[in-house]
RNA sequence: UGCCCGAUGGUGUAACGGUAGCACAGCAGACUCUGAAUCUGUUUGUCAUGGUUCAAAUCCAUGUCGGGCAACCA
């Protein structure tokens, strides 16, 4: 079984998530309001998806999955100047990675592996605009952006508001034909310039943009605004529940007005809003993430320190862990900051169940067992995963000269130090109990080697193997260990709220967010695979990085193990 | 300033007029050939003031605080 039973997001027996939106949907299902529940996930392809999008994906696809519905993946691509095909492709990859084996049966696509595009509806949206004009509900306005702004602020009618239908039709047609330069005029809804809600004060529907579009090419020089395109795209796709974040709450009356004004024959979609995700020690704005990427403060959109889905994936987090996280944080209308510890817990819980245990020494110090025969190699049996009885065992070579972790030895041990110290004993995992007899130093006083003796009967399974020693440490045979590059990642920011009180997030970047070292690993790690997850015992979880080459493994530290000793040591 | 939304332990969330619960974090202990995992115990909470009611976290009013919107972005 590769699916751990701790995966609440994946476990059919686990209680289904419940929140105010799902309650509404359940109510609609109970009263059979719609033939089928239909949601959508509509990212704009102007950047990479991040963990906040993951929350939305889990919500929208989760609802489709739980209520036997469909969730469309739709590119909300109405602004050609900011969007790019690179983002379309990354979004597709991230979504399919996150929902694979979970909700992929509920993914609505235009065609095989083809997502929906709002830009595919430009013809229809244009026709809807014509309809609005004919109903006297839209007009072409020639005011400048500044004027428009001023008039809307002061609830004044545009001087062009009462143009005739014929004139509006003519002007709008010529806008489409490319007769006007960018900014010359716009199409506006004719609603109520004095409405308390700004979005009802004759909002813009179309603007002129002589720009190549990544999906429609040079076909258009006018593009619909979000508010006009989004509700109509939802309608055209038969969406029933259009779920978005809180900042669109004030747009809802406009969403409803447009659909109602068109006298559309089919059932109309409705918009529901929830709070976007904020995570401590993290920034979530696409614009700011892009800043980190373009200024090379990180290595790319998939830098494992970033909260992007691709970064999280590269770091070694599984989709199950991300879904479990989304399940645990819930859905509300309250704008809070989720403790990143909740994410970390979800990751550890998932990895604990699935990771292969391995012995690797990150910061080595040499140990020589003076009473162990030179040239002898023993193969010792080690358990692959104590959480999984079917995980089996492997062999690890043991010899007279070993590497142990520098942190596992203290010449002057602090209180409650259970590890190796002069004259003290410690167990080498799966091997012998050893005793430190001598500390060898170089001229500068640095420790270069520990000379120890082994209790040769204390091997796991041996005569004195039941002897109790307080500490057990990991190790690697010096003659057999393989070198591996290990990338130790830490939080990107030193402050829980990087932008608190308007501070520039780049002033609180963690200078130690990445440390690259060479580790001494047990030889089986030579055969590490990209899909596997590893726990270097007593240290952390790791996954193979895509930069690895045959014979040159590179491991990313996904997350450390909890470390009670680090806390204890800090108290001193 | 106008309009909209929100407020439950440190953090996130549940309780749908009837015993304030869960998770994470914290603390203490047990166990341990991973100071992990697991197990046990435990600290901490309904923004304020009125009102309705036998009974209010829940309904109403006012206030306070927080967030959002006021782009030819989404």
XYZ file of C-alpha atoms (C1' of nucleotides) in Angstrom:
646
model
C 0.000 0.000 0.000
C 1.552 3.236 -1.079
C -1.325 5.281 0.243
C -0.792 6.018 3.918
C -3.880 5.876 6.058
C -2.879 9.170 7.591
C -3.824 10.915 4.378
C -7.116 12.431 5.368
C -7.429 14.236 2.054
C -7.281 10.974 0.168
C -8.968 8.574 2.517
C -12.527 7.759 1.598
C -13.196 6.805 5.204
C -12.108 10.204 6.478
C -14.854 12.700 7.177
C -15.614 14.834 4.139
C -14.519 18.416 4.619
C -17.256 20.808 5.603
C -17.383 24.556 5.214
C -19.913 27.233 4.425
C -19.521 26.871 0.662
C -19.904 23.106 0.709
C -22.972 23.583 2.886
C -24.493 25.792 0.225
C -23.639 23.290 -2.488
C -25.049 20.424 -0.414
C -28.249 22.403 0.009
C -28.480 22.941 -3.746
C -27.876 19.262 -4.355
C -30.564 18.364 -1.826
C -33.116 20.536 -3.565
C -31.907 19.380 -7.019
C -31.406 22.950 -8.146
C -28.951 21.958 -10.869
C -28.657 18.800 -12.968
C -24.979 18.709 -12.015
C -22.611 20.748 -9.858
C -20.092 22.552 -12.024
C -17.203 24.602 -10.644
C -14.134 26.064 -12.264
C -10.580 27.044 -11.438
C -9.773 30.179 -13.486
C -6.169 31.348 -13.121
C -4.784 34.177 -15.215
C -1.689 32.863 -17.048
C 0.525 35.717 -15.908
C 2.647 33.834 -13.381
C 3.121 30.488 -11.673
C 0.560 28.955 -9.355
C 1.307 29.059 -5.629
C 0.021 27.360 -2.509
C -2.825 29.855 -2.290
C -4.007 28.591 -5.667
C -3.612 25.080 -4.324
C -6.200 25.937 -1.675
C -8.580 27.084 -4.409
C -7.867 24.035 -6.569
C -8.577 21.724 -3.642
C -11.817 23.573 -2.959
C -13.122 23.653 -6.508
C -12.002 20.169 -7.509
C -12.896 18.845 -4.068
C -16.466 20.031 -4.483
C -16.688 18.503 -7.958
C -15.350 15.259 -6.550
C -17.566 15.144 -3.482
C -20.784 16.038 -5.279
C -20.217 14.069 -8.472
C -19.688 17.190 -10.533
C -17.119 18.690 -12.863
C -14.483 21.379 -12.398
C -13.169 23.200 -15.449
C -9.627 24.405 -15.745
C -9.920 27.740 -17.489
C -7.295 30.282 -18.448
C -8.668 33.690 -17.578
C -6.722 35.327 -20.376
C -8.300 38.671 -21.213
C -5.181 40.809 -20.862
C -2.695 39.972 -23.637
C -0.008 42.325 -22.367
C 0.594 40.376 -19.176
C 0.063 36.797 -20.204
C 2.258 34.154 -21.734
C 2.139 30.592 -23.012
C 4.861 29.606 -20.528
C 2.403 30.241 -17.729
C -0.381 28.340 -19.463
C 1.862 25.305 -19.593
C 3.091 25.544 -16.024
C -0.467 25.960 -14.760
C -1.568 22.825 -16.566
C 1.351 20.853 -15.174
C 0.769 22.072 -11.619
C -2.958 21.379 -11.650
C -2.614 17.883 -13.029
C 0.131 17.099 -10.534
C -2.032 18.255 -7.636
C -5.243 16.446 -8.593
C -3.793 13.280 -10.181
C -5.453 10.162 -8.815
C -7.730 12.274 -6.680
C -10.009 14.473 -8.744
C -8.681 14.045 -12.245
C -11.860 12.183 -13.198
C -13.723 15.399 -12.449
C -11.515 17.667 -14.497
C -13.451 19.391 -17.250
C -11.444 20.008 -20.409
C -12.261 21.560 -23.752
C -10.634 18.654 -25.544
C -8.108 15.988 -24.590
C -5.645 17.722 -22.246
C -6.820 21.102 -23.580
C -7.933 23.539 -20.918
C -10.649 26.109 -21.473
C -9.671 29.646 -22.413
C -11.767 32.722 -21.795
C -10.244 33.967 -25.045
C -12.036 31.164 -26.892
C -15.260 33.030 -26.061
C -14.211 36.401 -27.463
C -16.627 36.077 -30.403
C -19.537 35.282 -28.136
C -18.574 37.896 -25.589
C -18.436 40.429 -28.401
C -21.964 39.451 -29.448
C -23.139 39.862 -25.862
C -21.684 43.354 -25.905
C -23.629 44.145 -29.069
C -26.779 42.872 -27.357
C -26.166 45.135 -24.387
C -25.706 48.116 -26.703
C -28.933 47.308 -28.517
C -30.749 47.201 -25.184
C -29.375 50.637 -24.385
C -27.336 49.122 -21.561
C -23.873 49.883 -22.872
C -22.240 52.829 -24.576
C -18.954 53.868 -26.085
C -17.236 56.492 -23.981
C -14.476 58.781 -25.245
C -13.281 60.133 -21.915
C -9.649 59.691 -20.867
C -8.838 57.350 -17.987
C -8.306 60.316 -15.670
C -11.625 61.863 -16.627
C -13.428 58.560 -16.231
C -11.890 58.138 -12.816
C -12.907 61.616 -11.761
C -16.458 61.246 -13.040
C -16.946 57.893 -11.336
C -15.583 59.195 -8.064
C -17.938 62.130 -8.182
C -20.952 60.226 -9.476
C -21.162 62.302 -12.649
C -22.594 61.013 -15.894
C -20.299 60.698 -18.859
C -21.150 63.194 -21.609
C -21.218 60.216 -23.996
C -23.677 58.246 -21.888
C -26.690 59.096 -23.998
C -25.363 58.362 -27.435
C -27.861 56.627 -29.665
C -27.833 52.870 -30.095
C -26.866 53.365 -33.739
C -23.916 55.580 -32.880
C -22.739 53.154 -30.185
C -23.034 50.224 -32.567
C -21.074 52.082 -35.192
C -18.365 53.167 -32.778
C -18.009 49.750 -31.145
C -17.761 48.080 -34.554
C -15.022 50.513 -35.505
C -13.244 49.859 -32.204
C -13.181 46.187 -33.142
C -12.062 47.027 -36.682
C -9.003 48.753 -35.311
C -9.863 52.280 -36.332
C -8.852 53.760 -32.977
C -5.588 53.742 -31.101
C -5.207 52.297 -27.596
C -7.073 54.354 -25.029
C -9.109 56.382 -27.518
C -12.390 55.014 -26.194
C -13.961 52.168 -24.234
C -17.244 50.330 -24.000
C -19.020 50.951 -20.730
C -22.061 49.443 -19.059
C -24.905 51.886 -18.520
C -26.006 51.171 -14.973
C -26.094 53.877 -12.316
C -23.415 56.541 -11.899
C -24.623 57.303 -8.390
C -24.653 53.724 -7.111
C -22.988 53.344 -3.688
C -21.030 50.417 -5.101
C -18.337 51.833 -7.372
C -18.497 48.778 -9.597
C -22.005 49.742 -10.641
C -20.979 53.269 -11.724
C -20.962 52.508 -15.451
C -17.987 50.113 -15.318
C -15.740 49.442 -18.313
C -16.574 46.398 -20.412
C -14.069 46.606 -23.268
C -10.808 48.436 -23.879
C -8.617 48.803 -26.968
C -5.306 46.944 -26.913
C -3.386 46.577 -30.134
C -1.450 43.610 -28.861
C -0.736 40.036 -29.903
C -2.563 37.522 -27.708
C -0.849 34.250 -26.776
C -3.956 32.280 -27.667
C -5.894 34.317 -30.244
C -2.946 35.898 -32.019
C -3.668 39.104 -33.895
C -7.383 38.502 -34.309
C -8.468 41.074 -31.748
C -7.531 44.613 -30.852
C -10.284 45.010 -28.290
C -10.358 42.869 -25.162
C -13.124 42.400 -22.591
C -12.472 43.363 -18.987
C -12.483 40.726 -16.242
C -15.965 41.570 -15.005
C -17.511 41.224 -18.428
C -15.619 38.146 -19.530
C -15.732 36.177 -16.318
C -19.452 35.912 -15.655
C -20.095 35.179 -19.327
C -17.386 32.520 -19.460
C -18.983 30.925 -16.398
C -22.369 31.050 -18.107
C -21.095 29.627 -21.386
C -19.445 26.705 -19.610
C -22.535 25.952 -17.538
C -20.815 26.751 -14.268
C -23.177 26.572 -11.296
C -20.904 27.756 -8.492
C -18.333 30.385 -9.329
C -16.014 30.440 -6.325
C -13.475 33.214 -5.913
C -11.633 35.146 -3.236
C -12.961 37.895 -1.000
C -11.725 40.878 -2.992
C -14.320 40.075 -5.671
C -17.185 40.336 -3.219
C -17.939 43.916 -4.269
C -17.975 42.803 -7.902
C -20.796 40.335 -7.342
C -23.600 42.842 -8.045
C -21.960 43.573 -11.387
C -21.551 39.858 -12.103
C -25.277 39.441 -11.495
C -26.240 42.612 -13.380
C -24.486 41.593 -16.594
C -26.024 38.145 -16.650
C -29.477 39.461 -15.750
C -29.325 42.216 -18.376
C -28.819 39.790 -21.218
C -32.041 37.805 -20.672
C -30.148 34.572 -21.029
C -32.112 31.370 -21.527
C -30.136 28.980 -19.342
C -29.650 28.803 -15.568
C -27.281 31.485 -14.353
C -24.149 30.810 -12.318
C -23.668 32.407 -8.895
C -20.554 33.741 -7.289
C -19.370 32.795 -3.787
C -16.321 34.177 -2.013
C -13.849 32.819 0.525
C -10.684 34.130 2.179
C -7.433 33.664 0.304
C -4.572 31.893 2.050
C -1.896 33.789 3.942
C 0.980 31.780 5.366
C 3.480 32.909 7.968
C 7.099 33.333 6.780
C 5.797 33.526 3.219
C 4.711 36.009 0.600
C 1.966 35.058 -1.804
C 1.625 37.861 -4.329
C 2.396 36.712 -7.865
C 3.952 40.076 -8.629
C 6.351 39.842 -5.709
C 7.208 36.234 -6.389
C 8.061 37.325 -9.910
C 10.294 40.025 -8.450
C 12.266 37.386 -6.537
C 12.615 35.379 -9.737
C 13.573 38.199 -12.107
C 16.020 39.723 -9.641
C 17.569 36.265 -9.202
C 17.077 36.284 -5.468
C 15.941 32.700 -6.042
C 16.929 30.323 -8.819
C 13.596 30.310 -10.675
C 9.859 29.854 -10.324
C 10.477 26.319 -9.090
C 13.072 27.259 -6.493
C 12.295 24.926 -3.571
C 12.183 27.895 -1.204
C 9.243 29.442 -3.021
C 5.604 28.762 -2.133
C 4.893 28.062 -5.801
C 3.378 24.681 -6.519
C 6.354 23.869 -8.726
C 8.771 24.901 -5.986
C 6.925 22.877 -3.383
C 6.896 19.895 -5.735
C 10.626 20.207 -6.425
C 11.296 20.379 -2.734
C 9.824 16.896 -2.373
C 6.369 17.599 -0.973
C 3.743 15.196 -2.293
C 0.322 16.212 -3.638
C -1.244 14.171 -0.848
C 0.494 16.327 1.753
C -0.609 19.517 0.049
C -4.193 18.287 -0.109
C -4.105 17.266 3.540
C -2.926 20.777 4.349
C -5.768 22.318 2.359
C -8.185 20.062 4.211
C -6.870 21.123 7.600
C -6.956 24.887 7.092
C -10.626 24.993 6.132
C -12.588 27.601 4.192
C -13.991 30.769 5.759
C -14.448 34.460 5.095
C -11.972 35.454 7.768
C -8.659 36.891 6.616
C -6.149 35.279 8.929
C -2.552 34.143 8.745
C -2.093 30.383 8.815
C 0.947 29.204 10.755
C 3.409 27.586 8.351
C 3.770 24.904 11.062
C 0.436 23.511 9.883
C 1.919 22.967 6.421
C 5.069 21.496 7.896
C 3.052 19.099 10.015
C 1.085 17.896 6.981
C 4.351 17.313 5.121
C 5.969 15.392 7.976
C 2.903 13.252 8.564
C 2.840 12.252 4.901
C 6.575 11.670 4.593
C 6.818 9.729 7.848
C 4.443 7.180 6.388
C 6.108 6.837 2.998
C 9.817 7.726 3.298
C 12.552 5.120 2.912
C 14.950 5.362 5.874
C 18.613 5.767 5.000
C 21.808 6.546 6.917
C 23.665 9.627 5.761
C 26.139 11.881 7.531
C 25.796 15.537 6.666
C 28.790 16.966 8.535
C 31.201 14.084 8.984
C 33.840 13.393 11.598
C 36.031 10.290 11.418
C 35.700 7.446 13.895
C 38.256 4.612 14.061
C 37.316 1.431 15.947
C 40.678 0.356 17.312
C 39.548 -3.162 18.266
C 37.768 -3.901 15.004
C 39.762 -5.909 12.413
C 41.296 -3.923 9.595
C 40.006 -4.900 6.178
C 36.855 -6.566 7.535
C 33.459 -5.663 6.112
C 30.192 -6.808 7.620
C 26.812 -6.402 5.932
C 24.223 -5.294 8.464
C 20.493 -5.486 8.002
C 18.549 -2.234 8.194
C 14.804 -1.606 8.166
C 13.557 0.440 5.225
C 10.496 1.875 6.894
C 9.423 1.081 10.453
C 6.003 2.562 9.617
C 5.505 -0.003 6.878
C 5.964 -3.695 7.685
C 6.031 -4.549 4.001
C 8.888 -2.124 3.430
C 11.542 -4.797 3.875
C 15.214 -4.432 4.739
C 18.486 -3.655 3.033
C 22.175 -4.302 3.771
C 24.591 -1.638 4.960
C 28.376 -2.203 4.989
C 30.202 -1.747 8.297
C 33.975 -1.357 8.690
C 36.673 -0.203 11.095
C 36.631 3.398 9.857
C 33.384 5.312 9.917
C 31.839 8.740 9.569
C 29.544 10.036 12.249
C 27.780 13.359 12.584
C 29.957 16.083 14.086
C 26.979 17.203 16.168
C 26.775 13.734 17.709
C 30.047 14.214 19.550
C 30.783 16.707 22.299
C 34.098 17.000 24.052
C 32.392 18.976 26.775
C 28.857 17.593 26.764
C 26.000 19.874 27.800
C 23.467 18.549 30.328
C 21.279 15.687 29.058
C 23.582 15.047 26.100
C 22.887 11.394 25.193
C 25.416 11.105 22.398
C 29.120 10.375 22.130
C 31.500 12.000 24.585
C 34.992 11.178 25.894
C 34.764 7.945 27.868
C 31.073 7.644 26.999
C 29.125 5.034 25.097
C 26.637 5.296 22.262
C 25.004 2.794 19.925
C 25.670 2.902 16.226
C 22.294 2.213 14.638
C 21.987 -1.411 13.467
C 25.587 -2.041 14.620
C 27.670 -1.943 17.791
C 27.855 -0.001 21.009
C 31.045 2.015 20.915
C 33.031 3.903 23.505
C 35.119 6.988 22.857
C 38.667 6.401 24.110
C 40.628 9.238 22.551
C 40.073 12.565 20.844
C 42.661 13.354 18.144
C 43.242 16.991 17.214
C 45.331 18.856 14.688
C 47.796 21.612 15.477
C 45.012 24.194 15.482
C 43.074 22.215 18.062
C 40.368 21.021 15.667
C 39.089 17.524 16.257
C 40.151 15.336 13.340
C 39.377 11.861 14.562
C 37.806 9.908 17.389
C 39.441 6.657 18.418
C 36.862 4.305 19.872
C 36.431 0.703 20.902
C 33.388 -1.399 20.071
C 31.626 -3.868 22.338
C 31.955 -6.676 19.794
C 29.103 -8.694 21.358
C 26.685 -5.826 21.276
C 25.811 -6.008 17.589
C 22.110 -5.943 16.899
C 20.996 -9.494 17.703
C 24.238 -10.246 19.620
C 24.935 -11.397 23.202
C 25.074 -7.952 24.803
C 22.789 -6.274 22.298
C 20.175 -5.689 24.991
C 22.519 -3.462 26.928
C 20.924 -0.087 27.409
C 22.787 2.954 26.218
C 20.975 6.227 26.119
C 21.916 7.338 22.643
C 21.761 5.838 19.164
C 23.443 7.628 16.275
C 23.722 7.173 12.528
C 26.934 6.527 10.636
C 28.457 5.556 7.303
C 31.361 3.294 6.442
C 34.207 5.543 5.282
C 35.333 3.038 2.671
C 31.874 2.611 1.184
C 30.155 5.961 1.657
C 29.193 7.845 -1.465
C 29.321 11.617 -1.730
C 26.120 13.445 -2.528
C 25.360 17.106 -2.883
C 22.739 18.058 -0.342
C 20.779 21.287 -0.503
C 19.561 22.369 2.893
C 16.590 24.690 2.554
C 15.211 26.887 5.250
C 12.477 29.548 5.340
C 12.957 32.326 2.812
C 12.136 35.032 5.339
C 13.297 35.701 8.858
C 10.009 37.309 9.883
C 6.630 35.618 10.285
C 4.990 38.510 8.457
C 7.562 39.727 5.925
C 5.465 42.713 4.908
C 4.198 43.737 8.320
C 3.692 47.490 8.685
C 4.542 48.103 5.047
C 8.114 46.813 5.310
C 9.860 45.729 2.102
C 9.915 41.934 2.064
C 13.367 41.961 0.473
C 14.836 43.447 3.650
C 13.944 40.343 5.646
C 15.208 37.639 3.315
C 16.854 34.817 5.232
C 20.549 34.787 4.219
C 20.740 31.132 5.280
C 17.719 29.916 3.320
C 19.991 27.674 1.244
C 23.141 25.854 2.296
C 24.837 23.380 -0.019
C 26.997 20.644 1.481
C 28.464 17.299 0.533
C 27.192 14.400 2.601
C 28.571 10.914 3.218
C 25.764 8.523 2.339
C 25.218 4.788 2.657
C 25.894 3.196 -0.755
C 22.267 2.250 -1.482
C 21.568 5.942 -2.053
C 23.476 5.616 -5.320
C 20.242 4.102 -6.665
C 17.940 6.803 -5.378
C 14.960 7.512 -7.661
C 13.103 10.782 -8.262
C 9.736 9.419 -7.193
C 10.960 8.000 -3.888
C 11.095 9.928 -0.663
C 13.884 9.418 1.835
C 14.423 10.047 5.481
C 18.057 10.404 6.435
C 17.598 8.971 9.897
C 17.564 11.417 12.789
C 17.916 14.340 10.386
C 15.312 15.160 7.781
C 13.306 14.107 4.749
C 14.936 14.361 1.327
C 14.040 13.974 -2.310
C 16.225 13.706 -5.378
C 16.536 16.998 -7.252
C 16.063 17.258 -11.001
C 19.655 18.545 -11.291
C 20.918 15.061 -10.394
C 22.904 13.111 -12.958
C 23.768 9.398 -13.070
C 26.363 8.811 -10.370
C 25.886 12.335 -9.094
C 22.841 12.411 -6.846
C 21.621 15.740 -5.503
C 19.190 15.770 -2.619
C 16.832 18.523 -1.552
C 15.955 18.699 2.105
C 12.164 18.758 2.067
C 11.829 19.314 5.785
C 13.711 18.488 8.959
C 12.532 15.981 11.505
C 11.201 17.553 14.673
C 14.163 18.094 16.942
C 13.427 17.963 20.667
C 17.144 18.017 21.431
C 17.616 21.337 19.643
C 14.996 22.820 21.962
C 16.545 21.226 25.007
C 19.998 22.480 24.003
C 18.647 25.998 23.537
C 17.425 26.121 27.096
C 20.975 25.811 28.346
C -14.337 59.491 3.179
C -18.114 56.131 0.792
C -19.584 51.046 -0.006
C -18.865 45.806 1.241
C -17.073 41.893 4.474
C -15.256 39.893 8.950
C -14.118 39.154 14.539
C -14.163 32.074 19.070
C -7.190 30.043 23.177
C -0.621 31.807 20.540
C -2.445 30.294 15.227
C -6.254 28.157 12.119
C -11.092 26.236 12.571
C -16.128 23.774 14.797
C -20.521 24.518 17.572
C -26.686 26.459 12.828
C -30.822 29.460 20.400
C -29.457 24.404 24.840
C -22.397 21.156 28.269
C -17.441 26.077 23.880
C -14.884 21.091 20.744
C -10.863 19.825 17.070
C -6.043 20.575 14.717
C -1.318 22.939 14.863
C 1.957 25.213 18.238
C 3.458 25.182 23.595
C 4.370 22.725 28.289
C 4.980 18.058 31.353
C 5.645 12.860 31.309
C 5.897 7.544 29.202
C 8.223 4.732 25.440
C 12.291 4.523 22.046
C 18.507 0.679 18.422
C 15.598 7.661 14.852
C 15.973 13.062 21.145
C 11.596 10.916 15.015
C 7.041 8.373 15.205
C 3.583 6.721 18.978
C 1.038 7.279 23.760
C -0.664 10.106 28.301
C -1.653 14.516 30.680
C -1.986 19.821 30.370
C -1.956 25.788 29.970
C -4.727 29.334 27.130
C -10.682 31.536 24.072
C -16.418 33.618 22.391
C -13.980 42.072 20.586
C -17.085 45.649 23.853
C -21.732 47.529 25.724
C -26.767 47.180 25.721
C -31.242 44.448 24.184
C -34.571 39.910 22.892
C -35.042 34.969 25.447
C -36.133 30.246 30.549
C -31.441 30.049 27.826
C -26.967 33.957 23.306
C -20.509 32.499 20.514
C -25.117 32.092 17.792
C -30.651 36.769 17.025
C -31.024 42.566 17.195
C -28.682 47.570 18.020
C -24.550 50.593 18.763
C -19.474 50.960 19.141
C -14.304 49.139 18.583
C -10.781 46.723 15.786
C -9.219 44.226 11.230
C -9.626 43.312 5.902
C -11.331 44.468 0.909
C -12.944 47.793 -3.094
C -12.881 52.913 -5.270
C -7.095 49.953 -12.242
C -8.660 51.055 -19.689
C -5.319 44.448 -13.868
C -7.417 39.815 -12.522
